[in-house]
């Protein structure tokens, strides 16, 4: 492994779905792990229709100030754990969406959750956000992009080559002030991801 510190976890299937469809490479946010609600429910939704989910895990301190090479390294390590000759789907949130450049080269379909399309907030990505927005806007294969209008790193009205789900009033965690509404929004996102994943796997 390179100098980057992270681990890969294959999620055990407690709630198995149908026939095996392929492998999901799940890349979390800088400080938003795969155990947090949006990615946890998305994982369950994907498992329910037959996907194996490989999740990356890291400590916040492991993420370097220059994150692009780190994310590419993580994505490559996840990819090497998949079974040969089966479909692959990228599901990435926030910082993890920097894998869009790598994913485009691989030709993998992808779900981009709250991509950092503008350098803003606590963890700006100067020099990356514009390029990331352009890469996702022109992504060469099937993709689903999800963002909230109250997220300062989102471009309201964003459109690209794939599907876009824009959630009114949702922040960078795709949540709002009312917890019940936030739960409903996460359910809707997980359902949308599962629907998209079922389509790309045929």
PDB file of C-alpha atoms in Angstrom:
ATOM      1  CA  UNK A   1       0.000   0.000   0.000  1.00  0.00           C
ATOM      2  CA  UNK A   2       1.061   3.569  -0.562  1.00  0.00           C
ATOM      3  CA  UNK A   3       1.799   5.995   2.246  1.00  0.00           C
ATOM      4  CA  UNK A   4      -1.916   6.705   2.570  1.00  0.00           C
ATOM      5  CA  UNK A   5      -3.645   5.245   5.624  1.00  0.00           C
ATOM      6  CA  UNK A   6      -7.096   3.743   5.196  1.00  0.00           C
ATOM      7  CA  UNK A   7      -8.852   0.388   5.419  1.00  0.00           C
ATOM      8  CA  UNK A   8     -11.289  -1.495   3.203  1.00  0.00           C
ATOM      9  CA  UNK A   9     -14.323  -3.238   4.652  1.00  0.00           C
ATOM     10  CA  UNK A  10     -16.614  -5.660   2.846  1.00  0.00           C
ATOM     11  CA  UNK A  11     -20.036  -5.210   4.397  1.00  0.00           C
ATOM     12  CA  UNK A  12     -21.503  -8.484   5.592  1.00  0.00           C
ATOM     13  CA  UNK A  13     -24.879  -9.203   4.040  1.00  0.00           C
ATOM     14  CA  UNK A  14     -27.301  -9.339   6.952  1.00  0.00           C
ATOM     15  CA  UNK A  15     -30.231  -8.657   4.655  1.00  0.00           C
ATOM     16  CA  UNK A  16     -29.415 -10.474   1.405  1.00  0.00           C
ATOM     17  CA  UNK A  17     -31.146  -9.522  -1.781  1.00  0.00           C
ATOM     18  CA  UNK A  18     -31.474 -11.307  -5.094  1.00  0.00           C
ATOM     19  CA  UNK A  19     -28.867 -12.607  -7.485  1.00  0.00           C
ATOM     20  CA  UNK A  20     -25.413 -11.053  -7.195  1.00  0.00           C
ATOM     21  CA  UNK A  21     -25.222  -7.972  -9.396  1.00  0.00           C
ATOM     22  CA  UNK A  22     -21.676  -6.741  -8.842  1.00  0.00           C
ATOM     23  CA  UNK A  23     -19.520  -4.680  -6.497  1.00  0.00           C
ATOM     24  CA  UNK A  24     -20.053  -1.189  -5.145  1.00  0.00           C
ATOM     25  CA  UNK A  25     -16.951   0.853  -4.350  1.00  0.00           C
ATOM     26  CA  UNK A  26     -18.132   3.214  -1.588  1.00  0.00           C
ATOM     27  CA  UNK A  27     -16.019   6.295  -0.856  1.00  0.00           C
ATOM     28  CA  UNK A  28     -17.190   8.388   2.108  1.00  0.00           C
ATOM     29  CA  UNK A  29     -16.723  12.056   2.875  1.00  0.00           C
ATOM     30  CA  UNK A  30     -13.808  13.646   4.674  1.00  0.00           C
ATOM     31  CA  UNK A  31     -15.543  13.302   8.040  1.00  0.00           C
ATOM     32  CA  UNK A  32     -18.733  11.514   6.935  1.00  0.00           C
ATOM     33  CA  UNK A  33     -18.118   7.782   7.339  1.00  0.00           C
ATOM     34  CA  UNK A  34     -19.973   4.893   5.743  1.00  0.00           C
ATOM     35  CA  UNK A  35     -21.557   4.205   9.144  1.00  0.00           C
ATOM     36  CA  UNK A  36     -23.435   7.506   9.098  1.00  0.00           C
ATOM     37  CA  UNK A  37     -27.079   7.440   8.132  1.00  0.00           C
ATOM     38  CA  UNK A  38     -27.036   8.439   4.456  1.00  0.00           C
ATOM     39  CA  UNK A  39     -24.366   5.922   3.469  1.00  0.00           C
ATOM     40  CA  UNK A  40     -25.523   3.242   5.916  1.00  0.00           C
ATOM     41  CA  UNK A  41     -29.052   3.169   4.469  1.00  0.00           C
ATOM     42  CA  UNK A  42     -27.708   3.418   0.940  1.00  0.00           C
ATOM     43  CA  UNK A  43     -25.541   0.373   1.665  1.00  0.00           C
ATOM     44  CA  UNK A  44     -28.550  -1.577   2.922  1.00  0.00           C
ATOM     45  CA  UNK A  45     -30.597  -0.576  -0.116  1.00  0.00           C
ATOM     46  CA  UNK A  46     -27.861  -1.768  -2.482  1.00  0.00           C
ATOM     47  CA  UNK A  47     -27.398  -5.035  -0.600  1.00  0.00           C
ATOM     48  CA  UNK A  48     -31.132  -5.669  -0.824  1.00  0.00           C
ATOM     49  CA  UNK A  49     -30.897  -5.909  -4.615  1.00  0.00           C
ATOM     50  CA  UNK A  50     -27.787  -8.067  -4.728  1.00  0.00           C
ATOM     51  CA  UNK A  51     -24.781  -5.732  -4.677  1.00  0.00           C
ATOM     52  CA  UNK A  52     -21.681  -6.436  -2.614  1.00  0.00           C
ATOM     53  CA  UNK A  53     -20.484  -3.229  -0.955  1.00  0.00           C
ATOM     54  CA  UNK A  54     -16.816  -2.475  -0.315  1.00  0.00           C
ATOM     55  CA  UNK A  55     -16.437   0.525   1.967  1.00  0.00           C
ATOM     56  CA  UNK A  56     -13.382   2.679   2.551  1.00  0.00           C
ATOM     57  CA  UNK A  57     -12.670   3.849   6.085  1.00  0.00           C
ATOM     58  CA  UNK A  58     -10.219   6.475   7.270  1.00  0.00           C
ATOM     59  CA  UNK A  59      -9.588   8.821  10.149  1.00  0.00           C
ATOM     60  CA  UNK A  60      -9.915  12.519   9.479  1.00  0.00           C
ATOM     61  CA  UNK A  61      -6.239  12.917  10.349  1.00  0.00           C
ATOM     62  CA  UNK A  62      -5.299  10.528   7.522  1.00  0.00           C
ATOM     63  CA  UNK A  63      -6.650  12.821   4.799  1.00  0.00           C
ATOM     64  CA  UNK A  64      -3.823  14.959   3.417  1.00  0.00           C
ATOM     65  CA  UNK A  65      -4.156  18.617   2.551  1.00  0.00           C
ATOM     66  CA  UNK A  66      -3.794  17.609  -1.096  1.00  0.00           C
ATOM     67  CA  UNK A  67      -6.540  14.946  -1.283  1.00  0.00           C
ATOM     68  CA  UNK A  68      -6.801  14.011  -4.961  1.00  0.00           C
ATOM     69  CA  UNK A  69      -4.034  11.378  -4.980  1.00  0.00           C
ATOM     70  CA  UNK A  70      -5.340   9.997  -1.687  1.00  0.00           C
ATOM     71  CA  UNK A  71      -8.855   9.445  -3.083  1.00  0.00           C
ATOM     72  CA  UNK A  72      -7.488   7.920  -6.279  1.00  0.00           C
ATOM     73  CA  UNK A  73      -5.351   5.529  -4.239  1.00  0.00           C
ATOM     74  CA  UNK A  74      -8.338   4.497  -2.108  1.00  0.00           C
ATOM     75  CA  UNK A  75     -10.510   3.939  -5.188  1.00  0.00           C
ATOM     76  CA  UNK A  76      -7.818   1.802  -6.795  1.00  0.00           C
ATOM     77  CA  UNK A  77      -7.423  -0.295  -3.646  1.00  0.00           C
ATOM     78  CA  UNK A  78     -11.172  -0.894  -3.491  1.00  0.00           C
ATOM     79  CA  UNK A  79     -11.218  -1.811  -7.170  1.00  0.00           C
ATOM     80  CA  UNK A  80      -8.535  -4.445  -6.663  1.00  0.00           C
ATOM     81  CA  UNK A  81     -10.799  -6.225  -4.154  1.00  0.00           C
ATOM     82  CA  UNK A  82     -13.679  -6.797  -6.569  1.00  0.00           C
ATOM     83  CA  UNK A  83     -14.349 -10.104  -8.274  1.00  0.00           C
ATOM     84  CA  UNK A  84     -13.036 -10.308 -11.851  1.00  0.00           C
ATOM     85  CA  UNK A  85     -15.327  -9.578 -14.776  1.00  0.00           C
ATOM     86  CA  UNK A  86     -18.328  -8.305 -12.856  1.00  0.00           C
ATOM     87  CA  UNK A  87     -20.118  -4.940 -12.868  1.00  0.00           C
ATOM     88  CA  UNK A  88     -18.694  -2.156 -10.711  1.00  0.00           C
ATOM     89  CA  UNK A  89     -20.539   0.879  -9.382  1.00  0.00           C
ATOM     90  CA  UNK A  90     -18.925   3.823  -7.597  1.00  0.00           C
ATOM     91  CA  UNK A  91     -20.916   5.443  -4.787  1.00  0.00           C
ATOM     92  CA  UNK A  92     -19.070   8.454  -3.398  1.00  0.00           C
ATOM     93  CA  UNK A  93     -19.904  11.309  -1.060  1.00  0.00           C
ATOM     94  CA  UNK A  94     -18.349  14.761  -0.831  1.00  0.00           C
ATOM     95  CA  UNK A  95     -14.547  14.370  -0.726  1.00  0.00           C
ATOM     96  CA  UNK A  96     -14.932  10.867  -2.172  1.00  0.00           C
ATOM     97  CA  UNK A  97     -16.361  12.355  -5.363  1.00  0.00           C
ATOM     98  CA  UNK A  98     -12.847  13.401  -6.334  1.00  0.00           C
ATOM     99  CA  UNK A  99     -12.753   9.836  -7.678  1.00  0.00           C
ATOM    100  CA  UNK A 100     -14.769  11.096 -10.662  1.00  0.00           C
ATOM    101  CA  UNK A 101     -11.578  11.571 -12.674  1.00  0.00           C
ATOM    102  CA  UNK A 102     -10.466   7.995 -11.935  1.00  0.00           C
ATOM    103  CA  UNK A 103     -13.955   6.613 -12.494  1.00  0.00           C
ATOM    104  CA  UNK A 104     -14.216   8.299 -15.877  1.00  0.00           C
ATOM    105  CA  UNK A 105     -10.977   6.639 -16.979  1.00  0.00           C
ATOM    106  CA  UNK A 106     -12.317   3.270 -15.827  1.00  0.00           C
ATOM    107  CA  UNK A 107     -15.684   3.835 -17.465  1.00  0.00           C
ATOM    108  CA  UNK A 108     -17.526   2.917 -14.261  1.00  0.00           C
ATOM    109  CA  UNK A 109     -21.103   4.091 -13.657  1.00  0.00           C
ATOM    110  CA  UNK A 110     -21.327   6.204 -10.538  1.00  0.00           C
ATOM    111  CA  UNK A 111     -23.441   7.902  -7.904  1.00  0.00           C
ATOM    112  CA  UNK A 112     -22.086  11.270  -6.752  1.00  0.00           C
ATOM    113  CA  UNK A 113     -23.611  12.328  -3.412  1.00  0.00           C
ATOM    114  CA  UNK A 114     -23.102  15.982  -2.447  1.00  0.00           C
ATOM    115  CA  UNK A 115     -20.083  16.522  -4.725  1.00  0.00           C
ATOM    116  CA  UNK A 116     -17.910  19.500  -3.831  1.00  0.00           C
ATOM    117  CA  UNK A 117     -18.694  21.582  -6.902  1.00  0.00           C
ATOM    118  CA  UNK A 118     -17.713  24.888  -5.285  1.00  0.00           C
ATOM    119  CA  UNK A 119     -14.765  25.590  -2.983  1.00  0.00           C
ATOM    120  CA  UNK A 120     -16.641  26.674   0.124  1.00  0.00           C
ATOM    121  CA  UNK A 121     -17.142  25.796   3.765  1.00  0.00           C
ATOM    122  CA  UNK A 122     -14.834  24.233   6.318  1.00  0.00           C
ATOM    123  CA  UNK A 123     -12.914  22.090   3.826  1.00  0.00           C
ATOM    124  CA  UNK A 124     -12.582  23.952   0.545  1.00  0.00           C
ATOM    125  CA  UNK A 125     -10.894  22.257  -2.364  1.00  0.00           C
ATOM    126  CA  UNK A 126      -9.269  25.132  -4.252  1.00  0.00           C
ATOM    127  CA  UNK A 127      -8.026  23.990  -7.615  1.00  0.00           C
ATOM    128  CA  UNK A 128     -10.217  20.892  -7.513  1.00  0.00           C
ATOM    129  CA  UNK A 129     -13.836  22.008  -7.347  1.00  0.00           C
ATOM    130  CA  UNK A 130     -14.052  23.576 -10.802  1.00  0.00           C
ATOM    131  CA  UNK A 131     -12.333  20.587 -12.389  1.00  0.00           C
ATOM    132  CA  UNK A 132     -14.581  18.197 -10.447  1.00  0.00           C
ATOM    133  CA  UNK A 133     -17.729  20.021 -11.538  1.00  0.00           C
ATOM    134  CA  UNK A 134     -16.596  19.864 -15.149  1.00  0.00           C
ATOM    135  CA  UNK A 135     -15.674  16.168 -14.889  1.00  0.00           C
ATOM    136  CA  UNK A 136     -19.052  15.226 -13.414  1.00  0.00           C
ATOM    137  CA  UNK A 137     -20.890  17.484 -15.851  1.00  0.00           C
ATOM    138  CA  UNK A 138     -19.233  15.584 -18.717  1.00  0.00           C
ATOM    139  CA  UNK A 139     -19.060  12.141 -17.079  1.00  0.00           C
ATOM    140  CA  UNK A 140     -18.794   9.595 -19.902  1.00  0.00           C
ATOM    141  CA  UNK A 141     -21.140   6.892 -18.623  1.00  0.00           C
ATOM    142  CA  UNK A 142     -24.271   6.421 -16.500  1.00  0.00           C
ATOM    143  CA  UNK A 143     -24.315   8.572 -13.393  1.00  0.00           C
ATOM    144  CA  UNK A 144     -26.623   9.935 -10.714  1.00  0.00           C
ATOM    145  CA  UNK A 145     -25.781  13.203  -8.959  1.00  0.00           C
ATOM    146  CA  UNK A 146     -27.484  14.168  -5.680  1.00  0.00           C
ATOM    147  CA  UNK A 147     -27.253  17.535  -3.923  1.00  0.00           C
ATOM    148  CA  UNK A 148     -29.170  19.911  -1.705  1.00  0.00           C
ATOM    149  CA  UNK A 149     -29.939  23.550  -2.351  1.00  0.00           C
ATOM    150  CA  UNK A 150     -28.772  24.565   1.155  1.00  0.00           C
ATOM    151  CA  UNK A 151     -25.345  22.993   0.619  1.00  0.00           C
ATOM    152  CA  UNK A 152     -22.824  25.765  -0.008  1.00  0.00           C
ATOM    153  CA  UNK A 153     -20.652  23.409  -2.053  1.00  0.00           C
ATOM    154  CA  UNK A 154     -23.517  22.533  -4.431  1.00  0.00           C
ATOM    155  CA  UNK A 155     -24.391  24.343  -7.686  1.00  0.00           C
ATOM    156  CA  UNK A 156     -28.158  24.835  -7.695  1.00  0.00           C
ATOM    157  CA  UNK A 157     -29.616  23.749 -11.018  1.00  0.00           C
ATOM    158  CA  UNK A 158     -26.603  21.554 -11.815  1.00  0.00           C
ATOM    159  CA  UNK A 159     -27.008  19.429 -14.926  1.00  0.00           C
ATOM    160  CA  UNK A 160     -24.750  16.922 -16.602  1.00  0.00           C
ATOM    161  CA  UNK A 161     -24.779  13.782 -18.699  1.00  0.00           C
ATOM    162  CA  UNK A 162     -26.763  11.758 -16.178  1.00  0.00           C
ATOM    163  CA  UNK A 163     -29.627  12.003 -13.722  1.00  0.00           C
ATOM    164  CA  UNK A 164     -29.720  14.759 -11.090  1.00  0.00           C
ATOM    165  CA  UNK A 165     -31.682  14.638  -7.842  1.00  0.00           C
ATOM    166  CA  UNK A 166     -31.747  18.065  -6.212  1.00  0.00           C
ATOM    167  CA  UNK A 167     -33.319  18.250  -2.753  1.00  0.00           C
ATOM    168  CA  UNK A 168     -34.803  21.576  -1.781  1.00  0.00           C
ATOM    169  CA  UNK A 169     -33.447  22.969   1.486  1.00  0.00           C
ATOM    170  CA  UNK A 170     -31.067  20.051   2.185  1.00  0.00           C
ATOM    171  CA  UNK A 171     -27.571  20.716   3.504  1.00  0.00           C
ATOM    172  CA  UNK A 172     -24.274  18.913   2.856  1.00  0.00           C
ATOM    173  CA  UNK A 173     -25.519  15.893   4.820  1.00  0.00           C
ATOM    174  CA  UNK A 174     -28.786  16.012   2.840  1.00  0.00           C
ATOM    175  CA  UNK A 175     -30.596  16.927   6.046  1.00  0.00           C
ATOM    176  CA  UNK A 176     -32.896  19.736   7.149  1.00  0.00           C
ATOM    177  CA  UNK A 177     -33.863  21.093  10.577  1.00  0.00           C
ATOM    178  CA  UNK A 178     -36.762  18.670  11.024  1.00  0.00           C
ATOM    179  CA  UNK A 179     -35.433  15.192  11.797  1.00  0.00           C
ATOM    180  CA  UNK A 180     -38.461  13.385  10.400  1.00  0.00           C
ATOM    181  CA  UNK A 181     -38.030  15.120   7.066  1.00  0.00           C
ATOM    182  CA  UNK A 182     -34.310  14.289   7.113  1.00  0.00           C
ATOM    183  CA  UNK A 183     -35.083  10.595   7.627  1.00  0.00           C
ATOM    184  CA  UNK A 184     -37.539  10.714   4.732  1.00  0.00           C
ATOM    185  CA  UNK A 185     -34.959  12.409   2.517  1.00  0.00           C
ATOM    186  CA  UNK A 186     -32.325   9.796   3.270  1.00  0.00           C
ATOM    187  CA  UNK A 187     -34.859   7.081   2.502  1.00  0.00           C
ATOM    188  CA  UNK A 188     -35.662   8.762  -0.808  1.00  0.00           C
ATOM    189  CA  UNK A 189     -31.970   9.026  -1.717  1.00  0.00           C
ATOM    190  CA  UNK A 190     -31.303   5.384  -0.824  1.00  0.00           C
ATOM    191  CA  UNK A 191     -34.281   4.339  -2.958  1.00  0.00           C
ATOM    192  CA  UNK A 192     -33.086   6.484  -5.867  1.00  0.00           C
ATOM    193  CA  UNK A 193     -29.591   4.990  -5.650  1.00  0.00           C
ATOM    194  CA  UNK A 194     -30.980   1.441  -5.569  1.00  0.00           C
ATOM    195  CA  UNK A 195     -33.211   2.176  -8.569  1.00  0.00           C
ATOM    196  CA  UNK A 196     -30.269   3.615 -10.489  1.00  0.00           C
ATOM    197  CA  UNK A 197     -28.033   0.676  -9.523  1.00  0.00           C
ATOM    198  CA  UNK A 198     -30.615  -1.851 -10.654  1.00  0.00           C
ATOM    199  CA  UNK A 199     -30.707  -0.143 -14.038  1.00  0.00           C
ATOM    200  CA  UNK A 200     -26.969  -0.017 -14.646  1.00  0.00           C
ATOM    201  CA  UNK A 201     -26.582  -3.703 -13.768  1.00  0.00           C
ATOM    202  CA  UNK A 202     -29.250  -4.662 -16.290  1.00  0.00           C
TER     203      UNK A 202
END
